[in-house]
Amino acid sequence: TEADLISLIPGDIRDVEASINLGEGQVFTPTDIEQALIRLSVRMDKGAAYLDAVERQHSKAREVYDSACAKAMHRIVGEYEEQNRRPPAEDIRKARVHIATSTEREQLRRLDVLLSQTKRRIHHLSRQGEVARSLGASVRASMSAQPGWTP
């Protein structure tokens, strides 16, 4: 299931509910924002490394699937030629290839979903970074308005 695939994504990347860990309803300091950005940066680095690994797996699975399709088509056509029979119509050959490569196709489909989910979660982490930077700018502006504050 999709939930099983999502569970393969490492927790610190998968956990989209994890905020930038600043808490709610509290006053933030520039240090709070800085620490949250550092934590987020680490999560994004891990996410990028994981995405690279998934993309490599996906590429290999695509090669395996394409090769399995070609071999199945060659085998199907060859079986007919050995019997001096005309190969079946293209649609029938495609259907037989589809059946013969079901395992490879399923692996590729699973990696398609995993790749998509991983990209979505990394995008979410990136958006959290934008929010944290905005919060940081707001905190700095607020603090700079305080008498005697120096950065």
mmCIF file of C-alpha atoms in Angstrom:
data_model
loop_
_atom_site.group_PDB
_atom_site.id
_atom_site.type_symbol
_atom_site.label_atom_id
_atom_site.label_comp_id
_atom_site.label_asym_id
_atom_site.label_seq_id
_atom_site.Cartn_x
_atom_site.Cartn_y
_atom_site.Cartn_z
ATOM 1 C CA THR A 1 0.000 0.000 0.000
ATOM 2 C CA GLU A 2 1.002 3.623 -0.267
ATOM 3 C CA ALA A 3 1.337 3.823 3.518
ATOM 4 C CA ASP A 4 3.843 0.950 3.406
ATOM 5 C CA LEU A 5 5.857 2.813 0.792
ATOM 6 C CA ILE A 6 5.759 6.048 2.758
ATOM 7 C CA SER A 7 7.039 4.162 5.793
ATOM 8 C CA LEU A 8 10.229 3.472 3.811
ATOM 9 C CA ILE A 9 11.067 7.188 3.857
ATOM 10 C CA PRO A 10 13.301 8.004 6.843
ATOM 11 C CA GLY A 11 11.328 9.474 9.751
ATOM 12 C CA ASP A 12 12.962 12.885 9.868
ATOM 13 C CA ILE A 13 12.069 13.382 6.195
ATOM 14 C CA ARG A 14 8.711 11.585 6.282
ATOM 15 C CA ASP A 15 7.286 13.443 9.285
ATOM 16 C CA VAL A 16 5.481 16.278 7.508
ATOM 17 C CA GLU A 17 3.616 17.076 10.699
ATOM 18 C CA ALA A 18 6.889 18.070 12.374
ATOM 19 C CA SER A 19 6.987 21.813 12.315
ATOM 20 C CA ILE A 20 10.095 23.871 12.431
ATOM 21 C CA ASN A 21 9.941 23.030 16.141
ATOM 22 C CA LEU A 22 9.440 26.523 17.444
ATOM 23 C CA GLY A 23 6.261 25.832 19.388
ATOM 24 C CA GLU A 24 3.010 27.733 19.269
ATOM 25 C CA GLY A 25 2.052 30.959 20.961
ATOM 26 C CA GLN A 26 5.486 31.845 22.246
ATOM 27 C CA VAL A 27 7.839 34.736 21.613
ATOM 28 C CA PHE A 28 10.828 33.706 19.527
ATOM 29 C CA THR A 29 14.345 35.003 19.653
ATOM 30 C CA PRO A 30 16.730 35.138 16.713
ATOM 31 C CA THR A 31 18.569 32.211 18.337
ATOM 32 C CA ASP A 32 15.352 30.124 18.328
ATOM 33 C CA ILE A 33 14.929 30.804 14.616
ATOM 34 C CA GLU A 34 18.592 30.081 13.910
ATOM 35 C CA GLN A 35 18.446 26.726 15.707
ATOM 36 C CA ALA A 36 15.240 25.773 13.901
ATOM 37 C CA LEU A 37 16.838 26.610 10.540
ATOM 38 C CA ILE A 38 19.876 24.494 11.404
ATOM 39 C CA ARG A 39 17.638 21.507 12.312
ATOM 40 C CA LEU A 40 15.682 22.019 9.115
ATOM 41 C CA SER A 41 18.875 22.213 7.065
ATOM 42 C CA VAL A 42 20.007 18.852 8.459
ATOM 43 C CA ARG A 43 16.619 17.303 7.589
ATOM 44 C CA MET A 44 16.821 18.728 4.061
ATOM 45 C CA ASP A 45 20.364 17.369 3.581
ATOM 46 C CA LYS A 46 19.210 13.906 4.673
ATOM 47 C CA GLY A 47 16.202 14.220 2.395
ATOM 48 C CA ALA A 48 18.342 15.152 -0.595
ATOM 49 C CA ALA A 49 20.649 12.187 0.005
ATOM 50 C CA TYR A 50 17.658 9.854 0.351
ATOM 51 C CA LEU A 51 16.069 11.273 -2.814
ATOM 52 C CA ASP A 52 19.302 10.609 -4.716
ATOM 53 C CA ALA A 53 19.247 6.988 -3.546
ATOM 54 C CA VAL A 54 15.589 6.536 -4.532
ATOM 55 C CA GLU A 55 16.226 8.084 -7.951
ATOM 56 C CA ARG A 56 19.101 5.636 -8.520
ATOM 57 C CA GLN A 57 16.858 2.709 -7.508
ATOM 58 C CA HIS A 58 14.127 4.033 -9.791
ATOM 59 C CA SER A 59 16.521 4.306 -12.717
ATOM 60 C CA LYS A 60 17.743 0.736 -12.187
ATOM 61 C CA ALA A 61 14.163 -0.533 -11.891
ATOM 62 C CA ARG A 62 13.293 1.242 -15.164
ATOM 63 C CA GLU A 63 16.225 -0.483 -16.883
ATOM 64 C CA VAL A 64 15.199 -3.877 -15.477
ATOM 65 C CA TYR A 65 11.590 -3.352 -16.583
ATOM 66 C CA ASP A 66 12.532 -2.170 -20.078
ATOM 67 C CA SER A 67 14.890 -5.122 -20.466
ATOM 68 C CA ALA A 68 12.229 -7.569 -19.241
ATOM 69 C CA CYS A 69 9.760 -6.134 -21.764
ATOM 70 C CA ALA A 70 12.213 -6.478 -24.627
ATOM 71 C CA LYS A 71 13.121 -10.047 -23.624
ATOM 72 C CA ALA A 72 9.463 -11.020 -23.267
ATOM 73 C CA MET A 73 8.614 -9.559 -26.680
ATOM 74 C CA HIS A 74 11.574 -11.329 -28.274
ATOM 75 C CA ARG A 75 10.619 -14.616 -26.607
ATOM 76 C CA ILE A 76 6.964 -14.346 -27.658
ATOM 77 C CA VAL A 77 7.787 -13.522 -31.275
ATOM 78 C CA GLY A 78 10.475 -16.234 -31.318
ATOM 79 C CA GLU A 79 8.037 -18.891 -30.126
ATOM 80 C CA TYR A 80 5.774 -18.173 -33.073
ATOM 81 C CA GLU A 81 8.622 -18.036 -35.570
ATOM 82 C CA GLU A 82 9.934 -21.427 -34.359
ATOM 83 C CA GLN A 83 6.578 -22.920 -35.227
ATOM 84 C CA ASN A 84 6.548 -21.146 -38.606
ATOM 85 C CA ARG A 85 3.495 -19.240 -37.478
ATOM 86 C CA ARG A 86 2.776 -15.593 -37.874
ATOM 87 C CA PRO A 87 3.160 -13.700 -34.548
ATOM 88 C CA PRO A 88 -0.117 -12.426 -33.074
ATOM 89 C CA ALA A 89 -1.288 -8.887 -33.512
ATOM 90 C CA GLU A 90 0.649 -6.191 -31.699
ATOM 91 C CA ASP A 91 -2.054 -5.736 -29.058
ATOM 92 C CA ILE A 92 -1.890 -9.394 -28.118
ATOM 93 C CA ARG A 93 1.901 -9.290 -27.962
ATOM 94 C CA LYS A 94 1.730 -6.211 -25.740
ATOM 95 C CA ALA A 95 -0.742 -7.947 -23.444
ATOM 96 C CA ARG A 96 1.514 -10.979 -23.147
ATOM 97 C CA VAL A 97 4.516 -8.747 -22.431
ATOM 98 C CA HIS A 98 2.427 -6.938 -19.832
ATOM 99 C CA ILE A 99 1.659 -10.237 -18.104
ATOM 100 C CA ALA A 100 5.229 -11.520 -18.403
ATOM 101 C CA THR A 101 6.692 -8.382 -16.784
ATOM 102 C CA SER A 102 4.219 -7.893 -13.950
ATOM 103 C CA THR A 103 6.851 -8.249 -11.203
ATOM 104 C CA GLU A 104 9.192 -5.686 -12.739
ATOM 105 C CA ARG A 105 6.320 -3.317 -13.505
ATOM 106 C CA GLU A 106 5.067 -3.528 -9.900
ATOM 107 C CA GLN A 107 8.542 -2.757 -8.551
ATOM 108 C CA LEU A 108 8.770 0.231 -10.886
ATOM 109 C CA ARG A 109 5.310 1.435 -9.826
ATOM 110 C CA ARG A 110 6.279 1.201 -6.159
ATOM 111 C CA LEU A 111 9.410 3.226 -6.797
ATOM 112 C CA ASP A 112 7.372 5.774 -8.778
ATOM 113 C CA VAL A 113 5.191 6.310 -5.704
ATOM 114 C CA LEU A 114 8.161 6.382 -3.337
ATOM 115 C CA LEU A 115 9.967 8.894 -5.548
ATOM 116 C CA SER A 116 6.903 11.124 -5.762
ATOM 117 C CA GLN A 117 6.283 10.993 -2.000
ATOM 118 C CA THR A 118 9.919 11.747 -1.226
ATOM 119 C CA LYS A 119 9.945 14.753 -3.570
ATOM 120 C CA ARG A 120 6.729 16.036 -1.992
ATOM 121 C CA ARG A 121 8.142 15.774 1.510
ATOM 122 C CA ILE A 122 11.373 17.509 0.567
ATOM 123 C CA HIS A 123 9.313 20.298 -0.999
ATOM 124 C CA HIS A 124 7.445 20.563 2.306
ATOM 125 C CA LEU A 125 10.747 20.884 4.177
ATOM 126 C CA SER A 126 11.770 23.645 1.789
ATOM 127 C CA ARG A 127 8.525 25.501 2.466
ATOM 128 C CA GLN A 128 9.179 25.196 6.206
ATOM 129 C CA GLY A 129 12.526 26.887 5.604
ATOM 130 C CA GLU A 130 10.773 29.776 3.885
ATOM 131 C CA VAL A 131 8.420 30.129 6.854
ATOM 132 C CA ALA A 132 11.326 30.052 9.310
ATOM 133 C CA ARG A 133 13.196 32.734 7.372
ATOM 134 C CA SER A 134 10.084 34.918 7.371
ATOM 135 C CA LEU A 135 9.688 34.408 11.104
ATOM 136 C CA GLY A 136 13.335 35.323 11.585
ATOM 137 C CA ALA A 137 12.914 38.552 9.625
ATOM 138 C CA SER A 138 9.831 39.383 11.656
ATOM 139 C CA VAL A 139 11.608 38.700 14.952
ATOM 140 C CA ARG A 140 14.596 40.814 13.921
ATOM 141 C CA ALA A 141 12.330 43.682 12.875
ATOM 142 C CA SER A 142 10.398 43.457 16.123
ATOM 143 C CA MET A 143 13.516 43.334 18.249
ATOM 144 C CA SER A 144 15.240 46.144 16.353
ATOM 145 C CA ALA A 145 12.298 48.366 17.244
ATOM 146 C CA GLN A 146 13.063 47.822 20.954
ATOM 147 C CA PRO A 147 15.101 50.577 22.575
ATOM 148 C CA GLY A 148 18.685 49.597 23.190
ATOM 149 C CA TRP A 149 18.632 46.410 21.110
ATOM 150 C CA THR A 150 21.684 45.753 18.978
ATOM 151 C CA PRO A 151 22.102 42.773 16.645
#
